[in-house]
Amino acid sequence: MSDQPPVASRESRAQVRTMLLIGAVASALGIALALWIDWFPVPASEQAGPIDTLWDVLLIASVPVFVLVETIVLYCAIKFRMKPGEELKDGPPIHGNTKLEIIWTAIPAILLVGLCTYAYVVLTDIEKAQANTMEVRVVGEQFTWTFYYPGEGDEEIASPQLWLPENTPVNFTVQSKDVIHDFWVPAFRMKIDAVPGIDTHIRVTTTSRRGEFPVVCAELCGLGHSTMRQSAHVVSREEFDAKLQELAEGPQGEDEGGGGGGETDGKTLFTDAAQPTACGSCHTLADADATGTTGPNLDEVVPDLSDAELKESIEDPDAQVTEGFQPGLMPRYGESLSEEQVDALVQYLKEVAGQ
Ligand code: CUA
């Protein structure tokens, strides 16, 4: 049927060369752009270096593949599109090209095996057990993290924020009380699911970079998922020991006159995002400029509550759930706040709500 002459091989070679040239230029631009983008926050763990390098290598390997495929598709769509008058033509009779097919199967296979091997080596290497590893248990629940450190004997020391000494290998055992969460400190680059019923583990070695880094839940776990954010503080060994001591003594150490451990200012407890409470992220309260809608609007509900009812709503929110809201969303602050802190919140809310 074909009345078309076979495609001149010189012409087709020139076309292939043009495509490859466009592909090469686009790949170079793509790689430059990919490497120029600052993808990650400041690194704060020894694992971060190898992870960032792995990421760069994956970009360098995958950008040209993507660009090459797209270039060929676009080039062919434009160059070989049907022109007016060609409606009945079939195109040249080509029945595959064994050499090409071998090449485009072999190259991706080699690339994939190479990249998988490299990734496997990096990932096992950065999670090797090290001497003098500190153990931290991380427990996720809707919608907060609690961090537990080994204390005296069988006792554990609980903390609403993650405190870590610098230059220390840490083994995290991650657990969940309810649904699947995901423990993630972007600055450490390490991340793992918290799955009810099983223990998962990740290892992180802090560096000498001290500071405060966000702890994020990276698994959609319910309405308050986006509020499940706390802080990882990397501090000096002395500061860490002092902090642990302070946490071990608990919020009951009232006679120390509020030595920074438990915040006792109601408004700060309510508004400060660094507090484990940070009520403003879920509730609306005009005085605190808070506009959260996950929980009841406090300007509306608080004026109708007695002090005792309000206190119960903070300590054990599910005892009585406001109509139209789901139980199980708000943490039971009776377990983590001191009597003094709860009273401070009650007092603050009573003073300002509904004004
Ligand atoms: Cu916990 Cu999202």
Short mmCIF file of C-alpha atoms and ligand atoms in Angstrom, two decimals:
data_model
loop_
_atom_site.label_atom_id
_atom_site.label_comp_id
_atom_site.label_asym_id
_atom_site.label_seq_id
_atom_site.Cartn_x
_atom_site.Cartn_y
_atom_site.Cartn_z
CA MET A 1 0.00 0.00 0.00
CA SER A 2 2.85 2.31 0.76
CA ASP A 3 3.63 4.69 -2.03
CA GLN A 4 5.90 6.65 0.25
CA PRO A 5 9.66 6.44 -0.25
CA PRO A 6 11.61 5.10 2.77
CA VAL A 7 12.75 7.89 5.08
CA ALA A 8 16.14 9.04 3.97
CA SER A 9 18.56 7.82 6.60
CA ARG A 10 20.59 10.99 6.42
CA GLU A 11 17.52 13.04 7.23
CA SER A 12 16.50 10.82 10.13
CA ARG A 13 20.00 10.88 11.58
CA ALA A 14 19.93 14.66 11.49
CA GLN A 15 16.58 14.56 13.30
CA VAL A 16 17.94 12.28 16.00
CA ARG A 17 20.92 14.58 16.42
CA THR A 18 18.63 17.63 16.77
CA MET A 19 16.52 15.82 19.38
CA LEU A 20 19.54 14.74 21.39
CA LEU A 21 20.98 18.26 21.25
CA ILE A 22 17.74 19.80 22.49
CA GLY A 23 17.55 17.06 25.14
CA ALA A 24 21.13 17.67 26.30
CA VAL A 25 20.63 21.43 26.62
CA ALA A 26 17.30 20.96 28.44
CA SER A 27 18.88 18.35 30.76
CA ALA A 28 21.73 20.67 31.66
CA LEU A 29 19.27 23.46 32.44
CA GLY A 30 17.04 21.05 34.38
CA ILE A 31 19.92 19.73 36.48
CA ALA A 32 21.20 23.23 37.17
CA LEU A 33 17.72 24.30 38.29
CA ALA A 34 17.21 21.16 40.41
CA LEU A 35 20.53 21.62 42.20
CA TRP A 36 20.02 25.35 42.61
CA ILE A 37 16.73 24.93 44.48
CA ASP A 38 17.22 24.87 48.25
CA TRP A 39 15.09 21.82 48.98
CA PHE A 40 15.80 21.21 52.65
CA PRO A 41 16.13 23.17 55.88
CA VAL A 42 19.48 23.66 57.60
CA PRO A 43 20.93 20.19 58.35
CA ALA A 44 21.21 19.31 62.04
CA SER A 45 22.18 15.63 62.04
CA GLU A 46 25.03 13.51 60.75
CA GLN A 47 22.51 11.66 58.61
CA ALA A 48 21.64 14.86 56.75
CA GLY A 49 24.86 15.01 54.67
CA PRO A 50 24.58 11.57 53.02
CA ILE A 51 20.81 12.04 52.56
CA ASP A 52 21.27 15.37 50.80
CA THR A 53 23.97 13.89 48.56
CA LEU A 54 21.68 10.95 47.76
CA TRP A 55 18.95 13.41 46.84
CA ASP A 56 21.28 15.36 44.54
CA VAL A 57 22.47 12.17 42.82
CA LEU A 58 18.87 11.05 42.27
CA LEU A 59 18.08 14.44 40.73
CA ILE A 60 21.12 14.32 38.46
CA ALA A 61 20.13 10.85 37.29
CA SER A 62 16.41 11.40 36.88
CA VAL A 63 16.18 14.90 35.42
CA PRO A 64 17.89 13.91 32.10
CA VAL A 65 15.66 10.85 31.77
CA PHE A 66 12.54 12.94 32.24
CA VAL A 67 13.80 15.70 29.96
CA LEU A 68 14.91 13.26 27.24
CA VAL A 69 11.56 11.48 27.16
CA GLU A 70 9.63 14.77 27.11
CA THR A 71 11.85 16.22 24.38
CA ILE A 72 11.35 13.21 22.13
CA VAL A 73 7.59 13.21 22.70
CA LEU A 74 7.28 16.94 21.98
CA TYR A 75 9.67 16.87 19.05
CA CYS A 76 7.83 13.97 17.43
CA ALA A 77 4.42 15.48 18.06
CA ILE A 78 5.48 18.67 16.31
CA LYS A 79 7.76 17.28 13.59
CA PHE A 80 5.74 14.26 12.51
CA ARG A 81 2.23 15.58 12.98
CA MET A 82 -0.24 15.02 10.19
CA LYS A 83 -0.18 17.83 7.66
CA PRO A 84 -3.13 18.84 5.45
CA GLY A 85 -3.47 16.37 2.59
CA GLU A 86 -1.90 13.48 4.53
CA GLU A 87 -5.14 12.22 6.06
CA LEU A 88 -5.08 8.94 4.15
CA LYS A 89 -1.41 8.23 4.45
CA ASP A 90 -0.10 5.58 6.83
CA GLY A 91 3.44 6.73 7.34
CA PRO A 92 6.51 4.67 6.49
CA PRO A 93 6.29 0.95 7.27
CA ILE A 94 8.61 0.57 10.26
CA HIS A 95 8.56 -2.68 12.24
CA GLY A 96 10.58 -1.91 15.30
CA ASN A 97 14.30 -1.55 15.82
CA THR A 98 16.00 -4.28 17.82
CA LYS A 99 19.11 -2.26 18.58
CA LEU A 100 17.11 0.70 19.92
CA GLU A 101 14.89 -1.56 22.00
CA ILE A 102 17.86 -3.26 23.63
CA ILE A 103 19.40 0.12 24.42
CA TRP A 104 16.29 1.62 25.95
CA THR A 105 15.71 -1.43 28.10
CA ALA A 106 19.31 -1.86 29.21
CA ILE A 107 20.05 1.76 30.15
CA PRO A 108 17.08 2.18 32.54
CA ALA A 109 17.77 -1.26 34.04
CA ILE A 110 21.42 -0.40 34.75
CA LEU A 111 20.41 3.04 36.10
CA LEU A 112 17.78 1.59 38.43
CA VAL A 113 19.98 -1.20 39.80
CA GLY A 114 22.80 1.30 40.35
CA LEU A 115 20.60 3.85 42.14
CA CYS A 116 18.88 1.21 44.29
CA THR A 117 22.23 -0.20 45.37
CA TYR A 118 23.57 3.23 46.20
CA ALA A 119 20.42 4.18 48.16
CA TYR A 120 20.48 0.89 50.06
CA VAL A 121 24.12 1.35 51.04
CA VAL A 122 23.53 4.94 52.21
CA LEU A 123 20.38 4.11 54.17
CA THR A 124 21.87 1.12 56.00
CA ASP A 125 25.06 3.02 56.68
CA ILE A 126 23.44 6.06 58.33
CA GLU A 127 21.35 3.83 60.62
CA LYS A 128 24.19 1.71 61.97
CA ALA A 129 24.10 1.24 65.73
CA GLN A 130 26.73 3.34 67.51
CA ALA A 131 28.35 3.25 70.92
CA ASN A 132 26.84 5.40 73.70
CA THR A 133 23.48 5.70 71.99
CA MET A 134 20.79 7.55 73.89
CA GLU A 135 17.30 6.00 73.91
CA VAL A 136 14.21 8.15 73.45
CA ARG A 137 10.67 6.84 73.23
CA VAL A 138 8.35 8.93 71.08
CA VAL A 139 4.61 8.52 71.48
CA GLY A 140 2.18 10.06 69.02
CA GLU A 141 -1.51 10.63 69.70
CA GLN A 142 -4.18 12.91 68.28
CA PHE A 143 -2.72 15.56 68.24
CA THR A 144 0.50 15.72 70.12
CA TRP A 145 3.87 14.06 70.61
CA THR A 146 5.30 13.09 73.99
CA PHE A 147 8.96 12.22 74.44
CA TYR A 148 10.13 9.79 77.13
CA TYR A 149 13.65 9.49 78.49
CA PRO A 150 14.95 6.67 80.67
CA GLY A 151 14.93 7.81 84.31
CA GLU A 152 15.81 6.11 87.57
CA GLY A 153 15.08 2.38 87.54
CA ASP A 154 12.01 1.64 85.45
CA GLU A 155 10.77 5.18 85.57
CA GLU A 156 10.59 7.36 82.51
CA ILE A 157 10.82 11.11 82.25
CA ALA A 158 8.15 12.62 80.00
CA SER A 159 8.59 15.82 78.04
CA PRO A 160 6.23 17.70 75.74
CA GLN A 161 9.22 18.96 73.71
CA LEU A 162 12.14 16.99 72.34
CA TRP A 163 15.43 17.81 74.05
CA LEU A 164 18.69 16.34 72.74
CA PRO A 165 22.32 16.89 73.62
CA GLU A 166 24.65 17.87 70.77
CA ASN A 167 26.97 15.33 69.11
CA THR A 168 25.02 12.35 70.40
CA PRO A 169 23.67 9.26 68.65
CA VAL A 170 20.00 8.77 69.49
CA ASN A 171 17.79 5.74 68.90
CA PHE A 172 14.12 6.69 68.70
CA THR A 173 11.50 4.06 69.44
CA VAL A 174 8.32 5.41 67.91
CA GLN A 175 4.82 4.40 69.01
CA SER A 176 1.24 5.56 68.58
CA LYS A 177 -1.71 5.53 70.97
CA ASP A 178 -4.44 5.79 68.35
CA VAL A 179 -3.98 6.14 64.58
CA ILE A 180 -0.95 6.24 62.28
CA HIS A 181 1.20 9.35 62.71
CA ASP A 182 4.64 10.03 61.31
CA PHE A 183 7.52 11.34 63.38
CA TRP A 184 9.56 13.77 61.32
CA VAL A 185 12.24 16.33 62.12
CA PRO A 186 13.05 17.83 58.71
CA ALA A 187 16.37 19.22 59.96
CA PHE A 188 17.44 15.67 60.85
CA ARG A 189 16.11 14.36 57.49
CA MET A 190 14.89 11.18 59.23
CA LYS A 191 11.24 10.22 59.36
CA ILE A 192 9.22 7.17 60.33
CA ASP A 193 5.60 6.15 60.82
CA ALA A 194 4.20 5.80 64.33
CA VAL A 195 1.96 2.75 63.99
CA PRO A 196 -0.44 1.61 66.73
CA GLY A 197 0.59 -1.75 68.16
CA ILE A 198 4.16 -1.87 66.90
CA ASP A 199 7.45 -0.14 67.67
CA THR A 200 9.31 1.51 64.83
CA HIS A 201 12.83 2.88 65.08
CA ILE A 202 15.05 5.53 63.58
CA ARG A 203 18.51 6.66 64.50
CA VAL A 204 19.69 10.24 64.46
CA THR A 205 23.09 11.58 65.46
CA THR A 206 22.99 15.22 66.48
CA THR A 207 25.83 17.48 65.40
CA SER A 208 27.31 20.50 67.11
CA ARG A 209 24.61 22.65 65.51
CA ARG A 210 22.50 23.74 68.46
CA GLY A 211 19.07 25.24 68.07
CA GLU A 212 15.37 24.67 67.83
CA PHE A 213 14.04 22.56 64.94
CA PRO A 214 10.41 21.75 64.13
CA VAL A 215 8.99 18.29 64.88
CA VAL A 216 6.22 17.57 62.41
CA CYS A 217 3.59 14.88 61.98
CA ALA A 218 3.90 13.74 58.38
CA GLU A 219 0.88 11.45 58.17
CA LEU A 220 -2.65 12.79 57.82
CA CYS A 221 -4.09 11.68 61.16
CA GLY A 222 -7.29 13.64 61.63
CA LEU A 223 -8.63 17.17 61.92
CA GLY A 224 -5.79 18.41 64.11
CA HIS A 225 -3.01 16.88 61.98
CA SER A 226 -1.59 20.25 60.94
CA THR A 227 -1.38 21.36 64.57
CA MET A 228 0.73 18.34 65.56
CA ARG A 229 3.92 20.34 65.63
CA GLN A 230 6.44 20.61 68.41
CA SER A 231 10.11 21.46 68.75
CA ALA A 232 13.37 19.58 68.89
CA HIS A 233 15.93 21.48 70.94
CA VAL A 234 19.55 20.52 70.43
CA VAL A 235 21.54 21.88 73.39
CA SER A 236 24.85 21.40 75.17
CA ARG A 237 25.32 18.30 77.32
CA GLU A 238 25.14 20.39 80.53
CA GLU A 239 21.97 22.14 79.45
CA PHE A 240 20.45 18.79 78.48
CA ASP A 241 21.26 17.22 81.84
CA ALA A 242 19.79 20.21 83.63
CA LYS A 243 16.65 20.07 81.50
CA LEU A 244 16.19 16.37 82.18
CA GLN A 245 16.67 16.98 85.89
CA GLU A 246 14.04 19.69 85.76
CA LEU A 247 11.63 17.42 83.86
CA ALA A 248 12.27 14.57 86.31
CA GLU A 249 11.30 16.81 89.21
CA GLY A 250 8.06 17.50 87.38
CA PRO A 251 5.80 20.52 87.30
CA GLN A 252 5.10 19.95 91.03
CA GLY A 253 8.34 21.75 91.86
CA GLU A 254 6.26 24.83 92.56
CA ASP A 255 8.38 26.40 95.24
CA GLU A 256 11.11 27.10 92.73
CA GLY A 257 8.99 30.03 91.63
CA GLY A 258 8.37 29.10 88.01
CA GLY A 259 11.93 28.30 87.00
CA GLY A 260 11.02 28.13 83.32
CA GLY A 261 9.83 24.53 83.39
CA GLY A 262 6.06 24.94 83.44
CA GLU A 263 4.70 28.13 81.99
CA THR A 264 2.08 29.52 84.36
CA ASP A 265 0.82 32.51 82.43
CA GLY A 266 -2.61 31.68 81.04
CA LYS A 267 -2.33 33.86 77.96
CA THR A 268 1.11 32.49 77.07
CA LEU A 269 -0.13 28.93 77.50
CA PHE A 270 -2.97 29.77 75.18
CA THR A 271 -1.20 31.66 72.44
CA ASP A 272 2.44 30.54 72.39
CA ALA A 273 2.93 27.96 69.63
CA ALA A 274 5.95 26.60 71.52
CA GLN A 275 3.75 25.55 74.43
CA PRO A 276 2.35 22.02 74.32
CA THR A 277 -1.09 23.58 74.72
CA ALA A 278 -1.04 26.30 72.01
CA CYS A 279 -4.85 26.36 72.27
CA GLY A 280 -5.08 29.11 69.65
CA SER A 281 -4.25 26.69 66.85
CA CYS A 282 -7.58 24.91 67.35
CA HIS A 283 -9.85 27.44 69.09
CA THR A 284 -11.15 30.91 68.38
CA LEU A 285 -10.62 33.56 71.06
CA ALA A 286 -10.68 37.24 70.23
CA ASP A 287 -8.39 38.31 73.05
CA ALA A 288 -5.63 36.00 71.78
CA ASP A 289 -6.21 36.80 68.08
CA ALA A 290 -6.91 33.09 67.71
CA THR A 291 -9.16 31.93 64.89
CA GLY A 292 -8.91 28.12 64.99
CA THR A 293 -12.05 26.19 64.10
CA THR A 294 -11.07 22.62 64.98
CA GLY A 295 -12.53 23.07 68.46
CA PRO A 296 -15.40 25.14 69.83
CA ASN A 297 -15.28 28.95 69.67
CA LEU A 298 -14.29 29.84 73.21
CA ASP A 299 -15.79 33.33 73.08
CA GLU A 300 -19.11 31.57 72.64
CA VAL A 301 -18.88 28.59 74.98
CA VAL A 302 -16.74 29.74 77.89
CA PRO A 303 -19.15 32.35 79.33
CA ASP A 304 -21.72 29.55 79.86
CA LEU A 305 -19.30 27.30 81.75
CA SER A 306 -18.57 27.28 85.47
CA ASP A 307 -14.93 27.28 86.55
CA ALA A 308 -15.23 23.59 87.41
CA GLU A 309 -16.74 22.72 84.01
CA LEU A 310 -14.07 24.70 82.21
CA LYS A 311 -11.39 22.95 84.22
CA GLU A 312 -12.83 19.58 83.31
CA SER A 313 -12.93 20.59 79.63
CA ILE A 314 -9.19 21.20 79.76
CA GLU A 315 -8.18 18.22 81.88
CA ASP A 316 -10.52 15.67 80.35
CA PRO A 317 -12.13 17.18 77.24
CA ASP A 318 -14.03 14.04 76.24
CA ALA A 319 -16.01 13.94 79.51
CA GLN A 320 -18.39 16.40 77.86
CA VAL A 321 -18.04 17.22 74.19
CA THR A 322 -19.60 20.39 72.78
CA GLU A 323 -22.37 19.60 70.31
CA GLY A 324 -21.15 19.52 66.74
CA PHE A 325 -17.57 18.58 67.66
CA GLN A 326 -15.84 15.23 67.63
CA PRO A 327 -14.53 13.53 70.74
CA GLY A 328 -10.89 12.47 70.83
CA LEU A 329 -9.53 15.55 69.12
CA MET A 330 -8.19 17.42 72.11
CA PRO A 331 -5.42 15.98 74.27
CA ARG A 332 -6.24 15.33 77.94
CA TYR A 333 -4.21 18.14 79.42
CA GLY A 334 -4.88 16.87 82.94
CA GLU A 335 -2.09 14.39 82.22
CA SER A 336 0.51 16.86 81.07
CA LEU A 337 -0.28 20.20 82.75
CA SER A 338 0.19 21.04 86.41
CA GLU A 339 -2.75 22.09 88.57
CA GLU A 340 -1.32 25.59 88.51
CA GLN A 341 -1.19 25.71 84.73
CA VAL A 342 -4.77 24.51 84.34
CA ASP A 343 -5.93 27.11 86.88
CA ALA A 344 -4.03 29.80 85.00
CA LEU A 345 -5.80 28.85 81.78
CA VAL A 346 -9.21 28.78 83.48
CA GLN A 347 -8.59 32.18 85.02
CA TYR A 348 -7.39 33.67 81.75
CA LEU A 349 -10.33 32.30 79.76
CA LYS A 350 -12.85 33.43 82.36
CA GLU A 351 -11.38 36.92 82.21
CA VAL A 352 -11.35 37.45 78.47
CA ALA A 353 -13.79 35.07 76.73
CA GLY A 354 -16.85 36.63 75.15
CA GLN A 355 -15.66 40.18 75.35
CU1 CUA B 1 -0.43 13.00 63.67
CU2 CUA B 1 -0.75 13.89 61.51
#
